[in-house]
mmCIF file of C-alpha atoms in Angstrom:
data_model
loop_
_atom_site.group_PDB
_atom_site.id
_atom_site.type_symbol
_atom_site.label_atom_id
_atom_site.label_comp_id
_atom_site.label_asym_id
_atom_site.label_seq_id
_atom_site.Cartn_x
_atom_site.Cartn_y
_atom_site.Cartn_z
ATOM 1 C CA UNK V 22 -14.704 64.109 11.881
ATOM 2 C CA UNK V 23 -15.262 61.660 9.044
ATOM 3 C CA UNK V 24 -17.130 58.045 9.876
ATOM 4 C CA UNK V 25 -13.699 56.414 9.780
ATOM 5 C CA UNK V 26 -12.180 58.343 12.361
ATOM 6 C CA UNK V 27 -15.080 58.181 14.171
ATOM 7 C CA UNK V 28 -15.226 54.047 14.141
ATOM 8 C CA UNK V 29 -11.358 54.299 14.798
ATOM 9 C CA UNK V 30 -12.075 56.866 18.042
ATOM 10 C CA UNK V 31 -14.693 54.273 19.248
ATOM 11 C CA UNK V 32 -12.897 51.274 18.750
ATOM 12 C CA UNK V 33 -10.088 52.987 20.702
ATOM 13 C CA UNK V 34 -12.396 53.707 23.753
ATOM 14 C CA UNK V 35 -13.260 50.870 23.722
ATOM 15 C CA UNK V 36 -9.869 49.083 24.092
ATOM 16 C CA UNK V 37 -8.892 51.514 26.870
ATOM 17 C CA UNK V 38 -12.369 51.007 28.365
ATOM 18 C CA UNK V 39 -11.599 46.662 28.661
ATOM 19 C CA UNK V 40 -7.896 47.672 29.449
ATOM 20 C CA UNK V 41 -8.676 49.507 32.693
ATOM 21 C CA UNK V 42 -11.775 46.980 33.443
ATOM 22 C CA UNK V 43 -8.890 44.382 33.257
ATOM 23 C CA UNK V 44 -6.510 46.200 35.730
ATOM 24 C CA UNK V 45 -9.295 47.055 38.027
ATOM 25 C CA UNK V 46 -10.212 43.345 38.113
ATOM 26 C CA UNK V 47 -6.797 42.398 38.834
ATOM 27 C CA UNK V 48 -6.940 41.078 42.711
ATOM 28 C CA UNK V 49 -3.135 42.461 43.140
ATOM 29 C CA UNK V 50 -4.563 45.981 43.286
ATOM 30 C CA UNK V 51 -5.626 46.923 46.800
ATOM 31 C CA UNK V 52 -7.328 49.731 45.519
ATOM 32 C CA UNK V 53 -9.874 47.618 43.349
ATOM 33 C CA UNK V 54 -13.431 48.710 43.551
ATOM 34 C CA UNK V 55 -15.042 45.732 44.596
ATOM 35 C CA UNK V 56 -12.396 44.791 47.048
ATOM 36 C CA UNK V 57 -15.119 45.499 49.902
ATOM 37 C CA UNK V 58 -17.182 42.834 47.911
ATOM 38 C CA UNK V 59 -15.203 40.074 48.744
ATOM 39 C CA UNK V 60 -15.352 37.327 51.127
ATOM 40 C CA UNK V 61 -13.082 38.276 53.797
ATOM 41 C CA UNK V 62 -11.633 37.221 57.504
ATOM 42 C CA UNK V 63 -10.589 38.869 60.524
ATOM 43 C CA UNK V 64 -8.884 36.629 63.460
ATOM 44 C CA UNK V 65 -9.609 37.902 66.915
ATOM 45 C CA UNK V 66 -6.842 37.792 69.610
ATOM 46 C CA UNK V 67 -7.197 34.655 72.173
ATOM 47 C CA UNK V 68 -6.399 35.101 75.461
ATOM 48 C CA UNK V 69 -5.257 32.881 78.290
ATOM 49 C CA UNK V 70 -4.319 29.904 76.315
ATOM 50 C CA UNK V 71 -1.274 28.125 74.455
ATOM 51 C CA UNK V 72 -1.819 30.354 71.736
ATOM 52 C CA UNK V 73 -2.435 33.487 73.521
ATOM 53 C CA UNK V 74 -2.737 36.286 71.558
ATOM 54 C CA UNK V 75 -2.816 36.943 67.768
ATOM 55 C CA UNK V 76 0.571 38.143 67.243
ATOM 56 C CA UNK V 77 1.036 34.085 68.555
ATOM 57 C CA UNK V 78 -1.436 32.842 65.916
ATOM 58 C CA UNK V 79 -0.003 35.010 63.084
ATOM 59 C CA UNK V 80 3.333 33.789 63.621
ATOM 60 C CA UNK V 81 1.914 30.122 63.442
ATOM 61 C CA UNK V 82 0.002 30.850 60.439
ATOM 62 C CA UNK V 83 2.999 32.271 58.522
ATOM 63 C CA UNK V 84 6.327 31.143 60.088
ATOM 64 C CA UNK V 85 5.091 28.575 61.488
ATOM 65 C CA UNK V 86 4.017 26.969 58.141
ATOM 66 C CA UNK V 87 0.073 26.168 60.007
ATOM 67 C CA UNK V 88 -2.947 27.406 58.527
ATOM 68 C CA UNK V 89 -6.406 27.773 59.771
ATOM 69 C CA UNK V 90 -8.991 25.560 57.783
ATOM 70 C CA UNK V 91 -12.250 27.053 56.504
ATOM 71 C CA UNK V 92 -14.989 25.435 55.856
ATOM 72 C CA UNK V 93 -17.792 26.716 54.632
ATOM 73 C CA UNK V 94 -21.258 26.604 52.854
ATOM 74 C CA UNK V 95 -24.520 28.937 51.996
ATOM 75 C CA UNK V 96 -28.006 28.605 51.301
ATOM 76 C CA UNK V 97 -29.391 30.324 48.688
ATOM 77 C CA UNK V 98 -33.275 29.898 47.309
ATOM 78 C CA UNK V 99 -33.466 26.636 48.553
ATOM 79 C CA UNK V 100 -30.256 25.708 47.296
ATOM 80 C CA UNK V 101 -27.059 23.965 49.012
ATOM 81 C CA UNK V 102 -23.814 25.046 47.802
ATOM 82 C CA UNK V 103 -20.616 24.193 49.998
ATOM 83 C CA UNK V 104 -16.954 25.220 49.678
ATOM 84 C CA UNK V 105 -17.905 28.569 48.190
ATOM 85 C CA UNK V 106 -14.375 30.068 48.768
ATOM 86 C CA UNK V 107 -11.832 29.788 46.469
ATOM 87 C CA UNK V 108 -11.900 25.589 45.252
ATOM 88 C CA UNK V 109 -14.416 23.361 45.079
ATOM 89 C CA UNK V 110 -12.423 20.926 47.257
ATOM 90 C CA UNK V 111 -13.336 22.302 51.035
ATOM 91 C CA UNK V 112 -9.713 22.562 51.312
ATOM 92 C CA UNK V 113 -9.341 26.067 51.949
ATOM 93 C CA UNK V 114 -6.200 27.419 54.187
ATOM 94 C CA UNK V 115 -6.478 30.779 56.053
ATOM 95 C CA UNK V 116 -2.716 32.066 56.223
ATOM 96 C CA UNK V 117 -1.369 35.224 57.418
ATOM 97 C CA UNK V 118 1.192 36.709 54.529
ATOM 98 C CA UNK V 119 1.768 40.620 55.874
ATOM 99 C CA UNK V 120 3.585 43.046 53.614
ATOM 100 C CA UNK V 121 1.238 41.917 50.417
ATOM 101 C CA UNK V 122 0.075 43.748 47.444
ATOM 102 C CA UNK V 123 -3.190 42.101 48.046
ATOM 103 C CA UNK V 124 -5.129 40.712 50.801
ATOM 104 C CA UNK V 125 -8.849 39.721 51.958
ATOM 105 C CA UNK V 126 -8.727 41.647 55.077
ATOM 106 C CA UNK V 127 -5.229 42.917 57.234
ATOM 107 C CA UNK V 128 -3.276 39.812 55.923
ATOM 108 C CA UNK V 129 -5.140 37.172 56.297
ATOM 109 C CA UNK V 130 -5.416 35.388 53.036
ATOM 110 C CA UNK V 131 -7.394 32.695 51.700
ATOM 111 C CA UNK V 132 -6.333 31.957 48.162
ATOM 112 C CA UNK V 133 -6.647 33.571 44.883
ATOM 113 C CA UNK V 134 -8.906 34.265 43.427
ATOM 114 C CA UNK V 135 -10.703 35.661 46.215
ATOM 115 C CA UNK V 136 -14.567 35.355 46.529
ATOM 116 C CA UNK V 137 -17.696 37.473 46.484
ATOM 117 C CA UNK V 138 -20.408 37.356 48.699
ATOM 118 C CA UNK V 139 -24.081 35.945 46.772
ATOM 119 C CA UNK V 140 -26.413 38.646 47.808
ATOM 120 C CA UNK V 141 -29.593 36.728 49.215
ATOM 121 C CA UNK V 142 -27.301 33.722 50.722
ATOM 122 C CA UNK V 143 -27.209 32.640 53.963
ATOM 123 C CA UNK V 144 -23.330 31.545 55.221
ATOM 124 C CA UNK V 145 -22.117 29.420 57.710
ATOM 125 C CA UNK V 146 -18.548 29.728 58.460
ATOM 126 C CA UNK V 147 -16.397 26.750 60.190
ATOM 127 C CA UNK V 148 -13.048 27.882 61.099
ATOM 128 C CA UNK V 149 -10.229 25.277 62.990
ATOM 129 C CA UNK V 150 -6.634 25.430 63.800
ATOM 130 C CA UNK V 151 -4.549 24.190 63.268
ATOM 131 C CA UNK V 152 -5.858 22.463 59.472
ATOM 132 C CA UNK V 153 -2.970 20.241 58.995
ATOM 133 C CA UNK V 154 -4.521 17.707 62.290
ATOM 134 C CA UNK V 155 -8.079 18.081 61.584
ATOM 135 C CA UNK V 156 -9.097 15.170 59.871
ATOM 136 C CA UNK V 157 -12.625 17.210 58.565
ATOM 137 C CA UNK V 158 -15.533 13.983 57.983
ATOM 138 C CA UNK V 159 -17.386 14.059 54.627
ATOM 139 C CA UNK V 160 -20.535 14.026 56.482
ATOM 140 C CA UNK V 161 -20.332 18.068 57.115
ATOM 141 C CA UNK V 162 -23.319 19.888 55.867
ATOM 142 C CA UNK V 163 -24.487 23.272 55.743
ATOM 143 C CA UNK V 164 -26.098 22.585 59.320
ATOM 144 C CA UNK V 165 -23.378 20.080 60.975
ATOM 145 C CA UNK V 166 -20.044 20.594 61.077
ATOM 146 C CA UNK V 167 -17.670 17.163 61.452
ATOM 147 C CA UNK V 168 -13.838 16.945 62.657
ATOM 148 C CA UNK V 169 -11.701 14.372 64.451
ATOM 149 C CA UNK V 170 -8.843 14.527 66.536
ATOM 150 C CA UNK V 171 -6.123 12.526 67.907
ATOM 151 C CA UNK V 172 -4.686 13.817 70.758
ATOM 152 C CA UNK V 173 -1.694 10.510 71.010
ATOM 153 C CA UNK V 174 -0.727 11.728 68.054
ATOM 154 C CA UNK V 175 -0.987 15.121 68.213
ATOM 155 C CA UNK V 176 -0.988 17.833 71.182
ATOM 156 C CA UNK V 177 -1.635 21.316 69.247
ATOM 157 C CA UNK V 178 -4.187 23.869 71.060
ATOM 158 C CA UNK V 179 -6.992 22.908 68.812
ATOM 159 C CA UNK V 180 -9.597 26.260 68.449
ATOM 160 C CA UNK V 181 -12.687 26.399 66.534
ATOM 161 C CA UNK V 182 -15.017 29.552 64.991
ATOM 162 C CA UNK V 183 -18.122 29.232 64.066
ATOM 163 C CA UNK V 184 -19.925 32.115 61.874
ATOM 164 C CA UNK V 185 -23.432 32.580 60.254
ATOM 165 C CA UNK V 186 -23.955 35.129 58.164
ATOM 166 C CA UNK V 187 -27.220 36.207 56.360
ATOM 167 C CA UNK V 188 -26.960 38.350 53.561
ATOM 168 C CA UNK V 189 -30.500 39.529 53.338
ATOM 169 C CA UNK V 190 -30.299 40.999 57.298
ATOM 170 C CA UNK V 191 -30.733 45.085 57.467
ATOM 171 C CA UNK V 192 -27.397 44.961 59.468
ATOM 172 C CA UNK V 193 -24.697 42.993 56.941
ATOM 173 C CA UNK V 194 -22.374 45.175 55.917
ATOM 174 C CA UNK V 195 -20.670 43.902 52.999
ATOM 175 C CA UNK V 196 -16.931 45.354 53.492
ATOM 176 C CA UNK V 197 -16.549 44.033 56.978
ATOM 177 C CA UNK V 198 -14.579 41.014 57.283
ATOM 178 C CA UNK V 199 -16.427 38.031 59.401
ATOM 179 C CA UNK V 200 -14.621 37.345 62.947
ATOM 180 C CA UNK V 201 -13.133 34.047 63.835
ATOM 181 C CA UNK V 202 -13.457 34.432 67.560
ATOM 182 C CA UNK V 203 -11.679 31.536 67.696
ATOM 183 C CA UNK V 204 -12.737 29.025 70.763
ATOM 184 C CA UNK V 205 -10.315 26.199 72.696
ATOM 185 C CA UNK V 206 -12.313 23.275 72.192
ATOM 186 C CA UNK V 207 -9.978 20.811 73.859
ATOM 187 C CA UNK V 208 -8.999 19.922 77.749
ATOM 188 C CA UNK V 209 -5.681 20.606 79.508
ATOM 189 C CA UNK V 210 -4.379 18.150 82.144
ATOM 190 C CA UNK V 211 -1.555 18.337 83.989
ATOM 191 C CA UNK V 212 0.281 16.531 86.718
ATOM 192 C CA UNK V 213 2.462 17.637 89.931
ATOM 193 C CA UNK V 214 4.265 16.192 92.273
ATOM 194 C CA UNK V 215 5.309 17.422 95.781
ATOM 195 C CA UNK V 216 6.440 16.569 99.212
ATOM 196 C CA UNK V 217 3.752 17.818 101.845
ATOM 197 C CA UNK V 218 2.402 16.348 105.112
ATOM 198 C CA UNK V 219 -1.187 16.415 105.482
ATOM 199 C CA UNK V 220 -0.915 19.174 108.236
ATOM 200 C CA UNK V 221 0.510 21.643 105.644
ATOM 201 C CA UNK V 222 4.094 21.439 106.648
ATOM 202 C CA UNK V 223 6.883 20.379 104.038
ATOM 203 C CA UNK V 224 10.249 18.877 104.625
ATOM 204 C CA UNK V 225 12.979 18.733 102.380
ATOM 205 C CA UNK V 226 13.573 16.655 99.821
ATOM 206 C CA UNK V 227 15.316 16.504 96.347
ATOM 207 C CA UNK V 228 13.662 13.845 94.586
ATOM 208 C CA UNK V 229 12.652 14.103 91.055
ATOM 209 C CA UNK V 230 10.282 12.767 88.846
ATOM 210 C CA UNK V 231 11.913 10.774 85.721
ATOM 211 C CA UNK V 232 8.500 9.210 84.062
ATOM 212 C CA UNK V 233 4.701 9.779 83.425
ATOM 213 C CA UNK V 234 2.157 8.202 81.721
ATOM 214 C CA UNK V 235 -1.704 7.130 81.725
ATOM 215 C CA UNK V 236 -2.738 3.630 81.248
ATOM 216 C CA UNK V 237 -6.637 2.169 80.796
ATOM 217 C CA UNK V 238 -7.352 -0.910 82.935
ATOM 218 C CA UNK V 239 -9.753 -3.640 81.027
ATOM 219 C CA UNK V 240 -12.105 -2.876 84.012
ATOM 220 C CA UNK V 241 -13.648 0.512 82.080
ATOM 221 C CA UNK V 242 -13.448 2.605 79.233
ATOM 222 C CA UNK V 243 -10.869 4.927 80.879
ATOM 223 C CA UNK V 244 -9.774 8.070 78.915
ATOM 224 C CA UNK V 245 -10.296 8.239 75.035
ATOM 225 C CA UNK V 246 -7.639 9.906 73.125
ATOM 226 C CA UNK V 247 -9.223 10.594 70.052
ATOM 227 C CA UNK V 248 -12.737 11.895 69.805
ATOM 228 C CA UNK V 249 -15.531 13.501 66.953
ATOM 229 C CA UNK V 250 -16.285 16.857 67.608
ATOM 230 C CA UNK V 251 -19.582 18.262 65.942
ATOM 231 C CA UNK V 252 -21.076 21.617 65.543
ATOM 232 C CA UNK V 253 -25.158 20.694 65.387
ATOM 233 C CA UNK V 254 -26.382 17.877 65.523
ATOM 234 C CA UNK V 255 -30.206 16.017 65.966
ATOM 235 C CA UNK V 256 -31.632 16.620 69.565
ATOM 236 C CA UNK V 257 -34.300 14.372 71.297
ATOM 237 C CA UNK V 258 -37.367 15.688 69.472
ATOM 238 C CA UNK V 259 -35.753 15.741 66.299
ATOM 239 C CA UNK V 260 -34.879 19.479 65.930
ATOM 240 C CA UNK V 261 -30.989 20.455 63.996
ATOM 241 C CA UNK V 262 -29.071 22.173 66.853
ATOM 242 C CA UNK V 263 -26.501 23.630 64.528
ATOM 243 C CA UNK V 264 -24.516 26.136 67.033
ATOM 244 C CA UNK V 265 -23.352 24.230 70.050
ATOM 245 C CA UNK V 266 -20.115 22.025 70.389
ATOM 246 C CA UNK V 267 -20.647 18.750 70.831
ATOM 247 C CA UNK V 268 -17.441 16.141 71.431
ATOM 248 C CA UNK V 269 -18.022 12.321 70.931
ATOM 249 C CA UNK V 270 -15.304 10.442 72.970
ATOM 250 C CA UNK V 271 -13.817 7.140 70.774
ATOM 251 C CA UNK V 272 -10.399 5.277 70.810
ATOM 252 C CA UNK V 273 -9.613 3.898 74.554
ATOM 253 C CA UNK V 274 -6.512 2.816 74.601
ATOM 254 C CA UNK V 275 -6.432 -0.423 76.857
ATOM 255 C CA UNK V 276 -3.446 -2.262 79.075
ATOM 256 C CA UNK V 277 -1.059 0.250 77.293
ATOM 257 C CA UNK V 278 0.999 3.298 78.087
ATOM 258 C CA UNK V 279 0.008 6.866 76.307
ATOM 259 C CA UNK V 280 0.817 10.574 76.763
ATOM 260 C CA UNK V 281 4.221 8.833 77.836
ATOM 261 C CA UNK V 282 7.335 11.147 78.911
ATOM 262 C CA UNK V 283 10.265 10.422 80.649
ATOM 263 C CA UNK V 284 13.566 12.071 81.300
ATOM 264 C CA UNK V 285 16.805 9.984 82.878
ATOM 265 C CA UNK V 286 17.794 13.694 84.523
ATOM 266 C CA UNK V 287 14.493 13.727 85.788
ATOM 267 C CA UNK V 288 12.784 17.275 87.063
ATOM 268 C CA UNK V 289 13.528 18.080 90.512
ATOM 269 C CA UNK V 290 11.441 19.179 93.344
ATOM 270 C CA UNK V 291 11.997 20.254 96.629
ATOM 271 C CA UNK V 292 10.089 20.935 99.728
ATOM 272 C CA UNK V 293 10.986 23.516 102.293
ATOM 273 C CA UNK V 294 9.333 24.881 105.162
ATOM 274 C CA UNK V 295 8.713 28.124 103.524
ATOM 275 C CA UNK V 296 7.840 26.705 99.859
ATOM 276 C CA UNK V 297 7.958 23.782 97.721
ATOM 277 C CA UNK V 298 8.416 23.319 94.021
ATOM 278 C CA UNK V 299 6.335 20.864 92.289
ATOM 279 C CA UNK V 300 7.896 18.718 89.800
ATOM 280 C CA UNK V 301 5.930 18.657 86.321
ATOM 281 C CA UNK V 302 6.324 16.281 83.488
ATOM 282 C CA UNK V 303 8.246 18.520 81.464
ATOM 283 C CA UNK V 304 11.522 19.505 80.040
ATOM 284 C CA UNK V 305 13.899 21.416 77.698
ATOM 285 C CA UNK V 306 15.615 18.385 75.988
ATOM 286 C CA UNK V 307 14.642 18.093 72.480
ATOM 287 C CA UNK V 308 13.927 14.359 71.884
ATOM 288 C CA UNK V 309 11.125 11.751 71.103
ATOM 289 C CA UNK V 310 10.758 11.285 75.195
ATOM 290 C CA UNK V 311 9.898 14.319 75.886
ATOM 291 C CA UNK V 312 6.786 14.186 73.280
ATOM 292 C CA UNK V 313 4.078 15.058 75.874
ATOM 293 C CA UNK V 314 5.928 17.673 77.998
ATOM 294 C CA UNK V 315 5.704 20.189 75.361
ATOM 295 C CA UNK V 316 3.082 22.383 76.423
ATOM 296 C CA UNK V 317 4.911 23.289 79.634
ATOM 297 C CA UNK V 318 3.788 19.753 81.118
ATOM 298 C CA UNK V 319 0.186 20.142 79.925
ATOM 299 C CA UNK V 320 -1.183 17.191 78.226
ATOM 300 C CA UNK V 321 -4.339 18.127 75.917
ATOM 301 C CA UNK V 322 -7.337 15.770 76.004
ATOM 302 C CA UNK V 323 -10.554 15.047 74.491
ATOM 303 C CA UNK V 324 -13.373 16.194 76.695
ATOM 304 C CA UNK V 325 -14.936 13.737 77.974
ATOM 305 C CA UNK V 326 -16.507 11.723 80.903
ATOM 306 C CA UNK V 327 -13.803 9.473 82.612
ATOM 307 C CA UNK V 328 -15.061 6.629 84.556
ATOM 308 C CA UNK V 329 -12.027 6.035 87.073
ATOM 309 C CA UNK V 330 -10.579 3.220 85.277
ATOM 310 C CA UNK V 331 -7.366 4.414 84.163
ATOM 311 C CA UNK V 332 -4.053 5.495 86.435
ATOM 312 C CA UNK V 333 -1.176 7.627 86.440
ATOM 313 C CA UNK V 334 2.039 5.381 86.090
ATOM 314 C CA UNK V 335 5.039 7.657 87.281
ATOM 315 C CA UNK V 336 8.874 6.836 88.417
ATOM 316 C CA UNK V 337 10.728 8.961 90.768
ATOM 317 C CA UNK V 338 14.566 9.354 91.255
ATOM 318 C CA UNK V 339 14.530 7.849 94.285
ATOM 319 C CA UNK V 340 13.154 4.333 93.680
ATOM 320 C CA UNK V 341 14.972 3.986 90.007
ATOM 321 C CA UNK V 342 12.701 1.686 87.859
ATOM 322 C CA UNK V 343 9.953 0.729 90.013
ATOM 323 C CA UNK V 344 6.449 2.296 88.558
ATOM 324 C CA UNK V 345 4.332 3.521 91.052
ATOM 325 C CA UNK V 346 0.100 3.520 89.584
ATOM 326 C CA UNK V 347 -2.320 5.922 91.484
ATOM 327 C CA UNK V 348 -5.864 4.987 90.276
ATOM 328 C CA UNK V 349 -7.261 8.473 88.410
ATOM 329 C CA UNK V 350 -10.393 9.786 89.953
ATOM 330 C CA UNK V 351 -13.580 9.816 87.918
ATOM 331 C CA UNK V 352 -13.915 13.505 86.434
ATOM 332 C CA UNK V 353 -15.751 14.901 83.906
ATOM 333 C CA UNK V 354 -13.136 17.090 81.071
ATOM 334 C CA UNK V 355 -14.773 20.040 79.836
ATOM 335 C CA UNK V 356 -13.673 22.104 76.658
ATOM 336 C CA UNK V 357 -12.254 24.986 77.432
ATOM 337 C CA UNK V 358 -11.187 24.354 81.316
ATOM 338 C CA UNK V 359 -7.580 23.176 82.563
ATOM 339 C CA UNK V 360 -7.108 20.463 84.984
ATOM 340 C CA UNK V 361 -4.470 20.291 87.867
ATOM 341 C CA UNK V 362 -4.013 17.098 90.149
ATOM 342 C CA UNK V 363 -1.337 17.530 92.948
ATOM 343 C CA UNK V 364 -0.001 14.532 93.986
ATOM 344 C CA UNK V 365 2.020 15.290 97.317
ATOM 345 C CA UNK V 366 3.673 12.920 99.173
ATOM 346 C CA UNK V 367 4.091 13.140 103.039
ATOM 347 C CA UNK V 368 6.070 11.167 105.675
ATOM 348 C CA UNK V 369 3.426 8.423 105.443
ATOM 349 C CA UNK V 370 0.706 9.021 103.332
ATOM 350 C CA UNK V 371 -0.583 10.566 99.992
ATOM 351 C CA UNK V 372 -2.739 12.330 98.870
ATOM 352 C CA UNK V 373 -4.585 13.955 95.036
ATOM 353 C CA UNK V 374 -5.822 17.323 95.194
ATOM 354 C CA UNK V 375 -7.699 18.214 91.674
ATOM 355 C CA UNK V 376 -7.844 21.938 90.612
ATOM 356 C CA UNK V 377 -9.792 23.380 87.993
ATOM 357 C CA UNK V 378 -9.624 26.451 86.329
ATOM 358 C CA UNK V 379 -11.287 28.245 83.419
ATOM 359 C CA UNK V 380 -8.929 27.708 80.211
ATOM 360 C CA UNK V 381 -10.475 30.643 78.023
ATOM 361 C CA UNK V 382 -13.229 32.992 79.057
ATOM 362 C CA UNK V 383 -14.319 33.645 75.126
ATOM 363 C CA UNK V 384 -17.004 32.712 72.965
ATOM 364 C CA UNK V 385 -17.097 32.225 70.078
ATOM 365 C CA UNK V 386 -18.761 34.374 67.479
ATOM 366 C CA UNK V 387 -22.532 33.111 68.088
ATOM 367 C CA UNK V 388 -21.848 32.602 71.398
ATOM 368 C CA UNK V 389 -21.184 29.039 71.497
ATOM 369 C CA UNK V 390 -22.177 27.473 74.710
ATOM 370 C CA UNK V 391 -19.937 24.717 76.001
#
């Protein structure tokens, strides 16, 4: 073989050589050799919640039209870089698309082009759902995390995941994905009404309840409906505490209806000596009264300390427009826990029971205490 043919040979190689490099490289091929290399995400099912399990959450996520927001950031040599995946705007969207060519991990897909772990780096991965009413603060550093939420304006079953992952550990395993045990951050209220005497016996009775609502006196602070909710931040002697949840209450609204519902129909409830049906603030009709009642008459709050200064306002069937007010109790809401107060009515007095309940039993994937 003459030099000519051999330069022609080479040069051929050579082409085929940076032709299959390109297809390889391609992210549409499942099959591509550093596919294990890549950044990518597993959701873990959620259990006992508004979004209960992950068939739930992937129907949000694709469906649905929501997203789960990622942020996330990594140290590396004494160096800060954040929003390593995908942009360099933070505004990365966790969606499931199934039936795909390509995708980081089962589905779940963060963008294109997808991106590859820095050997050496040290993550931290901030996961929340639903993105699109997470108002994510500018302040967020590789350390402390920084979201607010208005629950007025919106009453989605906000969940949080936080992840740290460190490269240079004897354990990392490049080609797993990193879990998003995905944590209920929020409270869940609710209200029920019922006729019941004291001594345990009911009577019957077909009233129903037409109107709910919470109002703030200008004696206290009341309940804050929209609050800051921080993962880490500076404790007494100065240390970073960069794992647990913290929630900062803001926003009171004062000498004004909110979480307001009402329904002319109203929901019925009746009391027998055998049972009794409580009437919730909730119902089936589709329109802007019904706002609140559509978490099967749960209202979801910031977690916070309540100081007893704000009231239930409520109208019943049976006395038309007249608002009744029962002062609330002073509670303290905790993330993560639902909150029942029975209101029953007897022949002449009345009474608030408060029940409480765990909300979600899981943690989060460092064990996030709340």
């Amino acid at each position: 073989m003459n030099n000519s043919l051999l330069s022609k040979v080479s040069l051929l190689i050579v082409a085929l050589a940076v032709a299959i490099s390109s297809c390889t490289s391609n992210l549409d091929a499942p099959e591509h050799a550093d596919a294990a290399n890549y950044i990518r995400f597993a959701s873990v099912p959620v259990s006992r919640a508004l979004i209960e399990d992950e068939a739930r959450l992937q129907a949000e996520c694709s469906t649905g039209g929501k997203a789960i927001g990622i942020w996330s950031a990594y140290e590396l040599e004494g160096q800060i870089v954040k929003n390593v995946l995908g942009n360099n705007t933070g505004d990365v969207s966790l969606i499931y698309v199934p039936d795909t060519e390509w995708d980081n991990h089962q589905w779940w897909t963060y963008g294109d082009p997808a991106t590859l772990w820095q050997i050496g780096a040290k993550y931290t991965f901030n996961a929340y759902f639903p993105k699109n009413v997470v108002n994510e603060i500018s302040s967020s550093d590789v350390s402390t995390f920084v979201i607010e939420y208005n629950t007025e304006r919106y009453q989605d079953d906000l969940m949080t995941a936080y992840s740290y992952i460190d490269t240079t550990d004897p354990t990392f395993r490049m080609g797993e994905p990193v879990a998003l045990n995905l944590l209920h951050t929020l409270a869940a209220v609710r209200f029920q009404f019922s006729f019941i005497d004291s001594d345990g016996t009911t009577f019957d009775d077909s009233d129903a309840l037409t109107y709910l609502a919470l109002e703030n006196s200008a004696a206290g602070r009341g309940i804050a409906s929209t609050g800051v909710l921080a993962f880490g931040t500076k404790l007494d002697d100065g240390t970073l505490d960069g794992e647990h949840i913290h929630w900062y209450a803001e926003d009171y609204p004062i000498n004004r209806k909110f979480y307001e519902w009402s329904d002319p129909d109203g929901v019925i409830f009746v009391s027998t000596p055998s049972s009794r049906k409580a009437a919730v603030a909730y119902s089936t009709n589709a329109d802007g009264k019904q706002k609140f009642a559509i978490n099967n008459g749960w209202i979801l709050t910031i977690p916070q300390q309540i100081d007893g200064s704000a009231q239930i306002c409520f109208k019943l069937a049976s006395t038309g427009d007249l608002v009744h007010h029962i002062p609330l109790p002073a509670a303290e809401f905790e993330p993560g826990k639902r909150y029942t107060y029975d209101i029953r009515f007897g022949r002449t007095s009345m009474d608030i029971k408060l029940g409480i309940a765990d909300w979600n039993e899981r943690k989060s994937t460092q064990d996030i205490p709340l």
